[in-house]
Amino acid sequence: MNRKKNGIVLAMGVGLAMFGTAAHAGQESFGQSVKQGAKSAGHGIADGAREVGHASARVGRKIGHGAKEAGVGIGHGARDAGVAVGHGARDGWNATTHAVKQVFSKGD
């Protein structure tokens, strides 16, 4: 081979090597972007799931606290009603015994 042919073959080899490196780098870059996209999507899904979990917990706490408050209110109301009935019954008994004493003591 002469110098001219050697130069052409060498230039073609260098060009092929550069193209192969560029093509390979392009594939790695594409693979990296797919990998990064999948990673970002996974993070987004996880963040969304976390927010749904937190919202569910907040709703559960609100419902639980509301039920507790309702139960306490009902319990206190029942207690107050029971106390009022008891006081009313006691007042009624006192009035009855007082009336009976008034009626039967006058004759003495």
PDB file of N, CA and C in Angstrom:
ATOM      1  N   MET A   1       0.843  -1.159   0.000  1.00  0.00           N
ATOM      2  CA  MET A   1       0.000   0.000   0.000  1.00  0.00           C
ATOM      3  C   MET A   1       0.899   1.236   0.000  1.00  0.00           C
ATOM      4  N   ASN A   2       0.408   2.240  -0.644  1.00  0.00           N
ATOM      5  CA  ASN A   2       1.181   3.465  -0.645  1.00  0.00           C
ATOM      6  C   ASN A   2       0.670   4.410   0.438  1.00  0.00           C
ATOM      7  N   ARG A   3       1.315   5.518   0.532  1.00  0.00           N
ATOM      8  CA  ARG A   3       0.989   6.466   1.598  1.00  0.00           C
ATOM      9  C   ARG A   3      -0.421   6.998   1.477  1.00  0.00           C
ATOM     10  N   LYS A   4      -0.877   7.250   0.268  1.00  0.00           N
ATOM     11  CA  LYS A   4      -2.196   7.811   0.074  1.00  0.00           C
ATOM     12  C   LYS A   4      -3.262   6.842   0.559  1.00  0.00           C
ATOM     13  N   LYS A   5      -3.111   5.560   0.192  1.00  0.00           N
ATOM     14  CA  LYS A   5      -4.068   4.548   0.630  1.00  0.00           C
ATOM     15  C   LYS A   5      -4.003   4.375   2.134  1.00  0.00           C
ATOM     16  N   ASN A   6      -2.801   4.398   2.691  1.00  0.00           N
ATOM     17  CA  ASN A   6      -2.670   4.281   4.143  1.00  0.00           C
ATOM     18  C   ASN A   6      -3.370   5.444   4.855  1.00  0.00           C
ATOM     19  N   GLY A   7      -3.236   6.635   4.331  1.00  0.00           N
ATOM     20  CA  GLY A   7      -3.879   7.819   4.924  1.00  0.00           C
ATOM     21  C   GLY A   7      -5.390   7.709   4.874  1.00  0.00           C
ATOM     22  N   ILE A   8      -5.898   7.211   3.733  1.00  0.00           N
ATOM     23  CA  ILE A   8      -7.355   7.068   3.591  1.00  0.00           C
ATOM     24  C   ILE A   8      -7.875   6.015   4.563  1.00  0.00           C
ATOM     25  N   VAL A   9      -7.199   4.886   4.640  1.00  0.00           N
ATOM     26  CA  VAL A   9      -7.622   3.813   5.546  1.00  0.00           C
ATOM     27  C   VAL A   9      -7.551   4.292   6.997  1.00  0.00           C
ATOM     28  N   LEU A  10      -6.487   5.020   7.330  1.00  0.00           N
ATOM     29  CA  LEU A  10      -6.339   5.545   8.676  1.00  0.00           C
ATOM     30  C   LEU A  10      -7.448   6.547   8.992  1.00  0.00           C
ATOM     31  N   ALA A  11      -7.751   7.431   8.058  1.00  0.00           N
ATOM     32  CA  ALA A  11      -8.814   8.421   8.256  1.00  0.00           C
ATOM     33  C   ALA A  11     -10.162   7.738   8.406  1.00  0.00           C
ATOM     34  N   MET A  12     -10.408   6.707   7.599  1.00  0.00           N
ATOM     35  CA  MET A  12     -11.668   5.969   7.701  1.00  0.00           C
ATOM     36  C   MET A  12     -11.767   5.254   9.044  1.00  0.00           C
ATOM     37  N   GLY A  13     -10.642   4.681   9.473  1.00  0.00           N
ATOM     38  CA  GLY A  13     -10.643   4.000  10.778  1.00  0.00           C
ATOM     39  C   GLY A  13     -10.926   4.961  11.917  1.00  0.00           C
ATOM     40  N   VAL A  14     -10.285   6.143  11.869  1.00  0.00           N
ATOM     41  CA  VAL A  14     -10.525   7.156  12.906  1.00  0.00           C
ATOM     42  C   VAL A  14     -11.976   7.623  12.865  1.00  0.00           C
ATOM     43  N   GLY A  15     -12.483   7.845  11.646  1.00  0.00           N
ATOM     44  CA  GLY A  15     -13.884   8.277  11.500  1.00  0.00           C
ATOM     45  C   GLY A  15     -14.846   7.230  12.028  1.00  0.00           C
ATOM     46  N   LEU A  16     -14.590   5.962  11.725  1.00  0.00           N
ATOM     47  CA  LEU A  16     -15.437   4.874  12.198  1.00  0.00           C
ATOM     48  C   LEU A  16     -15.382   4.765  13.718  1.00  0.00           C
ATOM     49  N   ALA A  17     -14.179   4.907  14.244  1.00  0.00           N
ATOM     50  CA  ALA A  17     -14.038   4.847  15.699  1.00  0.00           C
ATOM     51  C   ALA A  17     -14.785   6.000  16.362  1.00  0.00           C
ATOM     52  N   MET A  18     -14.714   7.185  15.800  1.00  0.00           N
ATOM     53  CA  MET A  18     -15.422   8.331  16.372  1.00  0.00           C
ATOM     54  C   MET A  18     -16.926   8.157  16.263  1.00  0.00           C
ATOM     55  N   PHE A  19     -17.391   7.637  15.123  1.00  0.00           N
ATOM     56  CA  PHE A  19     -18.822   7.400  14.954  1.00  0.00           C
ATOM     57  C   PHE A  19     -19.314   6.347  15.944  1.00  0.00           C
ATOM     58  N   GLY A  20     -18.540   5.286  16.101  1.00  0.00           N
ATOM     59  CA  GLY A  20     -18.918   4.236  17.049  1.00  0.00           C
ATOM     60  C   GLY A  20     -18.979   4.763  18.466  1.00  0.00           C
ATOM     61  N   THR A  21     -18.007   5.592  18.841  1.00  0.00           N
ATOM     62  CA  THR A  21     -18.005   6.182  20.179  1.00  0.00           C
ATOM     63  C   THR A  21     -19.199   7.108  20.356  1.00  0.00           C
ATOM     64  N   ALA A  22     -19.488   7.897  19.329  1.00  0.00           N
ATOM     65  CA  ALA A  22     -20.634   8.815  19.405  1.00  0.00           C
ATOM     66  C   ALA A  22     -21.937   8.032  19.485  1.00  0.00           C
ATOM     67  N   ALA A  23     -22.047   6.979  18.667  1.00  0.00           N
ATOM     68  CA  ALA A  23     -23.261   6.161  18.693  1.00  0.00           C
ATOM     69  C   ALA A  23     -23.416   5.478  20.042  1.00  0.00           C
ATOM     70  N   HIS A  24     -22.321   4.968  20.574  1.00  0.00           N
ATOM     71  CA  HIS A  24     -22.361   4.296  21.875  1.00  0.00           C
ATOM     72  C   HIS A  24     -22.730   5.288  22.976  1.00  0.00           C
ATOM     73  N   ALA A  25     -22.145   6.490  22.897  1.00  0.00           N
ATOM     74  CA  ALA A  25     -22.463   7.526  23.882  1.00  0.00           C
ATOM     75  C   ALA A  25     -23.928   7.913  23.769  1.00  0.00           C
ATOM     76  N   GLY A  26     -24.447   7.961  22.569  1.00  0.00           N
ATOM     77  CA  GLY A  26     -25.853   8.278  22.371  1.00  0.00           C
ATOM     78  C   GLY A  26     -26.746   7.229  22.998  1.00  0.00           C
ATOM     79  N   GLN A  27     -26.368   5.964  22.856  1.00  0.00           N
ATOM     80  CA  GLN A  27     -27.146   4.895  23.461  1.00  0.00           C
ATOM     81  C   GLN A  27     -27.099   4.983  24.981  1.00  0.00           C
ATOM     82  N   GLU A  28     -25.920   5.259  25.520  1.00  0.00           N
ATOM     83  CA  GLU A  28     -25.806   5.399  26.972  1.00  0.00           C
ATOM     84  C   GLU A  28     -26.630   6.584  27.445  1.00  0.00           C
ATOM     85  N   SER A  29     -26.588   7.670  26.694  1.00  0.00           N
ATOM     86  CA  SER A  29     -27.354   8.856  27.063  1.00  0.00           C
ATOM     87  C   SER A  29     -28.847   8.547  27.023  1.00  0.00           C
ATOM     88  N   PHE A  30     -29.297   7.840  26.008  1.00  0.00           N
ATOM     89  CA  PHE A  30     -30.700   7.449  25.915  1.00  0.00           C
ATOM     90  C   PHE A  30     -31.069   6.532  27.074  1.00  0.00           C
ATOM     91  N   GLY A  31     -30.195   5.570  27.353  1.00  0.00           N
ATOM     92  CA  GLY A  31     -30.449   4.658  28.466  1.00  0.00           C
ATOM     93  C   GLY A  31     -30.503   5.397  29.789  1.00  0.00           C
ATOM     94  N   GLN A  32     -29.596   6.354  29.950  1.00  0.00           N
ATOM     95  CA  GLN A  32     -29.587   7.157  31.177  1.00  0.00           C
ATOM     96  C   GLN A  32     -30.856   7.983  31.299  1.00  0.00           C
ATOM     97  N   SER A  33     -31.315   8.550  30.175  1.00  0.00           N
ATOM     98  CA  SER A  33     -32.524   9.377  30.248  1.00  0.00           C
ATOM     99  C   SER A  33     -33.742   8.511  30.555  1.00  0.00           C
ATOM    100  N   VAL A  34     -33.793   7.290  30.003  1.00  0.00           N
ATOM    101  CA  VAL A  34     -34.890   6.380  30.329  1.00  0.00           C
ATOM    102  C   VAL A  34     -34.829   6.005  31.799  1.00  0.00           C
ATOM    103  N   LYS A  35     -33.627   5.698  32.260  1.00  0.00           N
ATOM    104  CA  LYS A  35     -33.450   5.338  33.669  1.00  0.00           C
ATOM    105  C   LYS A  35     -33.849   6.501  34.575  1.00  0.00           C
ATOM    106  N   GLN A  36     -33.404   7.710  34.223  1.00  0.00           N
ATOM    107  CA  GLN A  36     -33.728   8.895  35.031  1.00  0.00           C
ATOM    108  C   GLN A  36     -35.228   9.175  34.994  1.00  0.00           C
ATOM    109  N   GLY A  37     -35.848   8.994  33.815  1.00  0.00           N
ATOM    110  CA  GLY A  37     -37.293   9.200  33.706  1.00  0.00           C
ATOM    111  C   GLY A  37     -38.066   8.213  34.570  1.00  0.00           C
ATOM    112  N   ALA A  38     -37.640   6.956  34.546  1.00  0.00           N
ATOM    113  CA  ALA A  38     -38.305   5.944  35.371  1.00  0.00           C
ATOM    114  C   ALA A  38     -38.115   6.259  36.855  1.00  0.00           C
ATOM    115  N   LYS A  39     -36.937   6.719  37.199  1.00  0.00           N
ATOM    116  CA  LYS A  39     -36.662   7.075  38.594  1.00  0.00           C
ATOM    117  C   LYS A  39     -37.543   8.246  39.030  1.00  0.00           C
ATOM    118  N   SER A  40     -37.646   9.252  38.177  1.00  0.00           N
ATOM    119  CA  SER A  40     -38.485  10.419  38.489  1.00  0.00           C
ATOM    120  C   SER A  40     -39.942  10.008  38.609  1.00  0.00           C
ATOM    121  N   ALA A  41     -40.401   9.142  37.711  1.00  0.00           N
ATOM    122  CA  ALA A  41     -41.786   8.666  37.779  1.00  0.00           C
ATOM    123  C   ALA A  41     -42.022   7.896  39.072  1.00  0.00           C
ATOM    124  N   GLY A  42     -41.075   7.074  39.454  1.00  0.00           N
ATOM    125  CA  GLY A  42     -41.194   6.326  40.706  1.00  0.00           C
ATOM    126  C   GLY A  42     -41.274   7.246  41.905  1.00  0.00           C
ATOM    127  N   HIS A  43     -40.448   8.291  41.906  1.00  0.00           N
ATOM    128  CA  HIS A  43     -40.496   9.265  43.003  1.00  0.00           C
ATOM    129  C   HIS A  43     -41.844   9.986  43.023  1.00  0.00           C
ATOM    130  N   GLY A  44     -42.337  10.334  41.853  1.00  0.00           N
ATOM    131  CA  GLY A  44     -43.637  11.011  41.778  1.00  0.00           C
ATOM    132  C   GLY A  44     -44.762  10.134  42.295  1.00  0.00           C
ATOM    133  N   ILE A  45     -44.742   8.865  41.915  1.00  0.00           N
ATOM    134  CA  ILE A  45     -45.767   7.925  42.391  1.00  0.00           C
ATOM    135  C   ILE A  45     -45.669   7.762  43.899  1.00  0.00           C
ATOM    136  N   ALA A  46     -44.446   7.624  44.411  1.00  0.00           N
ATOM    137  CA  ALA A  46     -44.262   7.469  45.855  1.00  0.00           C
ATOM    138  C   ALA A  46     -44.733   8.711  46.604  1.00  0.00           C
ATOM    139  N   ASP A  47     -44.417   9.896  46.082  1.00  0.00           N
ATOM    140  CA  ASP A  47     -44.862  11.136  46.726  1.00  0.00           C
ATOM    141  C   ASP A  47     -46.387  11.226  46.734  1.00  0.00           C
ATOM    142  N   GLY A  48     -47.002  10.852  45.623  1.00  0.00           N
ATOM    143  CA  GLY A  48     -48.463  10.863  45.552  1.00  0.00           C
ATOM    144  C   GLY A  48     -49.080   9.875  46.524  1.00  0.00           C
ATOM    145  N   ALA A  49     -48.513   8.689  46.613  1.00  0.00           N
ATOM    146  CA  ALA A  49     -49.031   7.674  47.541  1.00  0.00           C
ATOM    147  C   ALA A  49     -48.876   8.146  48.984  1.00  0.00           C
ATOM    148  N   ARG A  50     -47.757   8.789  49.280  1.00  0.00           N
ATOM    149  CA  ARG A  50     -47.539   9.310  50.635  1.00  0.00           C
ATOM    150  C   ARG A  50     -48.592  10.358  50.981  1.00  0.00           C
ATOM    151  N   GLU A  51     -48.886  11.242  50.015  1.00  0.00           N
ATOM    152  CA  GLU A  51     -49.900  12.274  50.254  1.00  0.00           C
ATOM    153  C   GLU A  51     -51.281  11.655  50.464  1.00  0.00           C
ATOM    154  N   VAL A  52     -51.605  10.624  49.688  1.00  0.00           N
ATOM    155  CA  VAL A  52     -52.889   9.938  49.876  1.00  0.00           C
ATOM    156  C   VAL A  52     -52.938   9.305  51.268  1.00  0.00           C
ATOM    157  N   GLY A  53     -51.832   8.699  51.687  1.00  0.00           N
ATOM    158  CA  GLY A  53     -51.786   8.104  53.021  1.00  0.00           C
ATOM    159  C   GLY A  53     -51.960   9.136  54.114  1.00  0.00           C
ATOM    160  N   HIS A  54     -51.297  10.278  53.969  1.00  0.00           N
ATOM    161  CA  HIS A  54     -51.426  11.335  54.969  1.00  0.00           C
ATOM    162  C   HIS A  54     -52.847  11.885  55.007  1.00  0.00           C
ATOM    163  N   ALA A  55     -53.448  12.063  53.832  1.00  0.00           N
ATOM    164  CA  ALA A  55     -54.826  12.563  53.785  1.00  0.00           C
ATOM    165  C   ALA A  55     -55.782  11.568  54.433  1.00  0.00           C
ATOM    166  N   SER A  56     -55.562  10.284  54.179  1.00  0.00           N
ATOM    167  CA  SER A  56     -56.408   9.257  54.794  1.00  0.00           C
ATOM    168  C   SER A  56     -56.265   9.277  56.309  1.00  0.00           C
ATOM    169  N   ALA A  57     -55.048   9.457  56.783  1.00  0.00           N
ATOM    170  CA  ALA A  57     -54.824   9.516  58.229  1.00  0.00           C
ATOM    171  C   ALA A  57     -55.520  10.732  58.825  1.00  0.00           C
ATOM    172  N   ARG A  58     -55.446  11.879  58.138  1.00  0.00           N
ATOM    173  CA  ARG A  58     -56.114  13.081  58.647  1.00  0.00           C
ATOM    174  C   ARG A  58     -57.621  12.886  58.708  1.00  0.00           C
ATOM    175  N   VAL A  59     -58.192  12.286  57.669  1.00  0.00           N
ATOM    176  CA  VAL A  59     -59.636  12.043  57.653  1.00  0.00           C
ATOM    177  C   VAL A  59     -60.011  11.073  58.780  1.00  0.00           C
ATOM    178  N   GLY A  60     -59.210  10.032  58.954  1.00  0.00           N
ATOM    179  CA  GLY A  60     -59.479   9.069  60.025  1.00  0.00           C
ATOM    180  C   GLY A  60     -59.444   9.711  61.397  1.00  0.00           C
ATOM    181  N   ARG A  61     -58.461  10.598  61.608  1.00  0.00           N
ATOM    182  CA  ARG A  61     -58.386  11.298  62.900  1.00  0.00           C
ATOM    183  C   ARG A  61     -59.595  12.194  63.105  1.00  0.00           C
ATOM    184  N   LYS A  62     -60.003  12.913  62.044  1.00  0.00           N
ATOM    185  CA  LYS A  62     -61.180  13.784  62.165  1.00  0.00           C
ATOM    186  C   LYS A  62     -62.415  12.970  62.516  1.00  0.00           C
ATOM    187  N   ILE A  63     -62.600  11.844  61.843  1.00  0.00           N
ATOM    188  CA  ILE A  63     -63.764  10.999  62.116  1.00  0.00           C
ATOM    189  C   ILE A  63     -63.685  10.452  63.547  1.00  0.00           C
ATOM    190  N   GLY A  64     -62.510   9.977  63.921  1.00  0.00           N
ATOM    191  CA  GLY A  64     -62.351   9.427  65.273  1.00  0.00           C
ATOM    192  C   GLY A  64     -62.583  10.470  66.344  1.00  0.00           C
ATOM    193  N   HIS A  65     -62.032  11.668  66.151  1.00  0.00           N
ATOM    194  CA  HIS A  65     -62.223  12.719  67.144  1.00  0.00           C
ATOM    195  C   HIS A  65     -63.679  13.178  67.184  1.00  0.00           C
ATOM    196  N   GLY A  66     -64.321  13.235  66.028  1.00  0.00           N
ATOM    197  CA  GLY A  66     -65.734  13.606  65.987  1.00  0.00           C
ATOM    198  C   GLY A  66     -66.594  12.581  66.703  1.00  0.00           C
ATOM    199  N   ALA A  67     -66.294  11.308  66.495  1.00  0.00           N
ATOM    200  CA  ALA A  67     -67.051  10.251  67.175  1.00  0.00           C
ATOM    201  C   ALA A  67     -66.818  10.324  68.677  1.00  0.00           C
ATOM    202  N   LYS A  68     -65.600  10.613  69.072  1.00  0.00           N
ATOM    203  CA  LYS A  68     -65.292  10.734  70.506  1.00  0.00           C
ATOM    204  C   LYS A  68     -66.074  11.886  71.116  1.00  0.00           C
ATOM    205  N   GLU A  69     -66.049  13.035  70.429  1.00  0.00           N
ATOM    206  CA  GLU A  69     -66.772  14.202  70.945  1.00  0.00           C
ATOM    207  C   GLU A  69     -68.267  13.912  71.029  1.00  0.00           C
ATOM    208  N   ALA A  70     -68.805  13.247  70.026  1.00  0.00           N
ATOM    209  CA  ALA A  70     -70.228  12.905  70.049  1.00  0.00           C
ATOM    210  C   ALA A  70     -70.527  11.959  71.214  1.00  0.00           C
ATOM    211  N   GLY A  71     -69.675  10.974  71.410  1.00  0.00           N
ATOM    212  CA  GLY A  71     -69.876  10.035  72.521  1.00  0.00           C
ATOM    213  C   GLY A  71     -69.790  10.715  73.867  1.00  0.00           C
ATOM    214  N   VAL A  72     -68.825  11.613  74.001  1.00  0.00           N
ATOM    215  CA  VAL A  72     -68.686  12.345  75.264  1.00  0.00           C
ATOM    216  C   VAL A  72     -69.915  13.215  75.492  1.00  0.00           C
ATOM    217  N   GLY A  73     -70.364  13.881  74.439  1.00  0.00           N
ATOM    218  CA  GLY A  73     -71.557  14.731  74.568  1.00  0.00           C
ATOM    219  C   GLY A  73     -72.780  13.922  74.950  1.00  0.00           C
ATOM    220  N   ILE A  74     -72.950  12.772  74.323  1.00  0.00           N
ATOM    221  CA  ILE A  74     -74.092  11.908  74.655  1.00  0.00           C
ATOM    222  C   ILE A  74     -73.961  11.406  76.086  1.00  0.00           C
ATOM    223  N   GLY A  75     -72.760  10.990  76.448  1.00  0.00           N
ATOM    224  CA  GLY A  75     -72.551  10.486  77.814  1.00  0.00           C
ATOM    225  C   GLY A  75     -72.800  11.552  78.857  1.00  0.00           C
ATOM    226  N   HIS A  76     -72.289  12.748  78.611  1.00  0.00           N
ATOM    227  CA  HIS A  76     -72.501  13.840  79.569  1.00  0.00           C
ATOM    228  C   HIS A  76     -73.977  14.228  79.622  1.00  0.00           C
ATOM    229  N   GLY A  77     -74.612  14.231  78.452  1.00  0.00           N
ATOM    230  CA  GLY A  77     -76.045  14.547  78.421  1.00  0.00           C
ATOM    231  C   GLY A  77     -76.854  13.519  79.196  1.00  0.00           C
ATOM    232  N   ALA A  78     -76.518  12.254  79.030  1.00  0.00           N
ATOM    233  CA  ALA A  78     -77.231  11.203  79.757  1.00  0.00           C
ATOM    234  C   ALA A  78     -76.976  11.330  81.264  1.00  0.00           C
ATOM    235  N   ARG A  79     -75.737  11.641  81.611  1.00  0.00           N
ATOM    236  CA  ARG A  79     -75.418  11.818  83.035  1.00  0.00           C
ATOM    237  C   ARG A  79     -76.201  12.995  83.602  1.00  0.00           C
ATOM    238  N   ASP A  80     -76.218  14.096  82.886  1.00  0.00           N
ATOM    239  CA  ASP A  80     -76.943  15.278  83.354  1.00  0.00           C
ATOM    240  C   ASP A  80     -78.434  14.990  83.467  1.00  0.00           C
ATOM    241  N   ALA A  81     -78.979  14.259  82.496  1.00  0.00           N
ATOM    242  CA  ALA A  81     -80.398  13.897  82.560  1.00  0.00           C
ATOM    243  C   ALA A  81     -80.667  12.993  83.754  1.00  0.00           C
ATOM    244  N   GLY A  82     -79.769  12.034  83.992  1.00  0.00           N
ATOM    245  CA  GLY A  82     -79.932  11.147  85.148  1.00  0.00           C
ATOM    246  C   GLY A  82     -79.883  11.907  86.460  1.00  0.00           C
ATOM    247  N   VAL A  83     -78.974  12.848  86.544  1.00  0.00           N
ATOM    248  CA  VAL A  83     -78.867  13.670  87.761  1.00  0.00           C
ATOM    249  C   VAL A  83     -80.140  14.497  87.944  1.00  0.00           C
ATOM    250  N   ALA A  84     -80.622  15.070  86.839  1.00  0.00           N
ATOM    251  CA  ALA A  84     -81.839  15.878  86.924  1.00  0.00           C
ATOM    252  C   ALA A  84     -83.038  15.024  87.334  1.00  0.00           C
ATOM    253  N   VAL A  85     -83.160  13.825  86.787  1.00  0.00           N
ATOM    254  CA  VAL A  85     -84.256  12.926  87.164  1.00  0.00           C
ATOM    255  C   VAL A  85     -84.130  12.558  88.644  1.00  0.00           C
ATOM    256  N   GLY A  86     -82.909  12.263  89.052  1.00  0.00           N
ATOM    257  CA  GLY A  86     -82.699  11.918  90.465  1.00  0.00           C
ATOM    258  C   GLY A  86     -83.059  13.068  91.388  1.00  0.00           C
ATOM    259  N   HIS A  87     -82.655  14.280  91.025  1.00  0.00           N
ATOM    260  CA  HIS A  87     -82.989  15.450  91.849  1.00  0.00           C
ATOM    261  C   HIS A  87     -84.498  15.697  91.841  1.00  0.00           C
ATOM    262  N   GLY A  88     -85.092  15.534  90.662  1.00  0.00           N
ATOM    263  CA  GLY A  88     -86.549  15.715  90.571  1.00  0.00           C
ATOM    264  C   GLY A  88     -87.281  14.685  91.421  1.00  0.00           C
ATOM    265  N   ALA A  89     -86.812  13.440  91.375  1.00  0.00           N
ATOM    266  CA  ALA A  89     -87.450  12.391  92.177  1.00  0.00           C
ATOM    267  C   ALA A  89     -87.278  12.702  93.667  1.00  0.00           C
ATOM    268  N   ARG A  90     -86.093  13.162  94.030  1.00  0.00           N
ATOM    269  CA  ARG A  90     -85.847  13.489  95.444  1.00  0.00           C
ATOM    270  C   ARG A  90     -86.723  14.669  95.879  1.00  0.00           C
ATOM    271  N   ASP A  91     -86.821  15.681  95.014  1.00  0.00           N
ATOM    272  CA  ASP A  91     -87.674  16.831  95.323  1.00  0.00           C
ATOM    273  C   ASP A  91     -89.130  16.402  95.425  1.00  0.00           C
ATOM    274  N   GLY A  92     -89.542  15.521  94.524  1.00  0.00           N
ATOM    275  CA  GLY A  92     -90.917  14.998  94.578  1.00  0.00           C
ATOM    276  C   GLY A  92     -91.172  14.218  95.862  1.00  0.00           C
ATOM    277  N   TRP A  93     -90.236  13.403  96.259  1.00  0.00           N
ATOM    278  CA  TRP A  93     -90.367  12.633  97.505  1.00  0.00           C
ATOM    279  C   TRP A  93     -90.452  13.571  98.704  1.00  0.00           C
ATOM    280  N   ASN A  94     -89.588  14.586  98.723  1.00  0.00           N
ATOM    281  CA  ASN A  94     -89.612  15.544  99.828  1.00  0.00           C
ATOM    282  C   ASN A  94     -90.948  16.285  99.883  1.00  0.00           C
ATOM    283  N   ALA A  95     -91.455  16.679  98.735  1.00  0.00           N
ATOM    284  CA  ALA A  95     -92.743  17.373  98.695  1.00  0.00           C
ATOM    285  C   ALA A  95     -93.862  16.462  99.167  1.00  0.00           C
ATOM    286  N   THR A  96     -93.817  15.205  98.739  1.00  0.00           N
ATOM    287  CA  THR A  96     -94.862  14.254  99.146  1.00  0.00           C
ATOM    288  C   THR A  96     -94.814  14.026 100.651  1.00  0.00           C
ATOM    289  N   THR A  97     -93.635  13.782 101.203  1.00  0.00           N
ATOM    290  CA  THR A  97     -93.533  13.533 102.658  1.00  0.00           C
ATOM    291  C   THR A  97     -93.935  14.778 103.443  1.00  0.00           C
ATOM    292  N   HIS A  98     -93.581  15.939 102.938  1.00  0.00           N
ATOM    293  CA  HIS A  98     -93.965  17.171 103.615  1.00  0.00           C
ATOM    294  C   HIS A  98     -95.486  17.328 103.604  1.00  0.00           C
ATOM    295  N   ALA A  99     -96.129  17.045 102.438  1.00  0.00           N
ATOM    296  CA  ALA A  99     -97.588  17.153 102.331  1.00  0.00           C
ATOM    297  C   ALA A  99     -98.272  16.150 103.247  1.00  0.00           C
ATOM    298  N   VAL A 100     -97.752  14.925 103.309  1.00  0.00           N
ATOM    299  CA  VAL A 100     -98.338  13.892 104.158  1.00  0.00           C
ATOM    300  C   VAL A 100     -98.230  14.324 105.624  1.00  0.00           C
ATOM    301  N   LYS A 101     -97.104  14.850 106.013  1.00  0.00           N
ATOM    302  CA  LYS A 101     -96.921  15.309 107.391  1.00  0.00           C
ATOM    303  C   LYS A 101     -97.865  16.455 107.697  1.00  0.00           C
ATOM    304  N   GLN A 102     -98.060  17.349 106.728  1.00  0.00           N
ATOM    305  CA  GLN A 102     -98.962  18.466 106.938  1.00  0.00           C
ATOM    306  C   GLN A 102    -100.395  17.985 107.132  1.00  0.00           C
ATOM    307  N   VAL A 103    -100.788  16.996 106.324  1.00  0.00           N
ATOM    308  CA  VAL A 103    -102.158  16.508 106.389  1.00  0.00           C
ATOM    309  C   VAL A 103    -102.380  15.752 107.692  1.00  0.00           C
ATOM    310  N   PHE A 104    -101.507  14.868 108.046  1.00  0.00           N
ATOM    311  CA  PHE A 104    -101.739  14.008 109.198  1.00  0.00           C
ATOM    312  C   PHE A 104    -101.314  14.661 110.509  1.00  0.00           C
ATOM    313  N   SER A 105    -100.514  15.685 110.489  1.00  0.00           N
ATOM    314  CA  SER A 105    -100.062  16.326 111.728  1.00  0.00           C
ATOM    315  C   SER A 105    -101.084  17.331 112.206  1.00  0.00           C
ATOM    316  N   LYS A 106    -101.952  17.828 111.370  1.00  0.00           N
ATOM    317  CA  LYS A 106    -102.923  18.834 111.768  1.00  0.00           C
ATOM    318  C   LYS A 106    -103.943  18.284 112.742  1.00  0.00           C
ATOM    319  N   GLY A 107    -104.217  17.037 112.633  1.00  0.00           N
ATOM    320  CA  GLY A 107    -105.214  16.434 113.498  1.00  0.00           C
ATOM    321  C   GLY A 107    -104.723  16.256 114.916  1.00  0.00           C
ATOM    322  N   ASP A 108    -103.438  16.267 115.153  1.00  0.00           N
ATOM    323  CA  ASP A 108    -102.892  15.996 116.492  1.00  0.00           C
ATOM    324  C   ASP A 108    -103.038  17.165 117.377  1.00  0.00           C
TER     325      ASP A 108
END
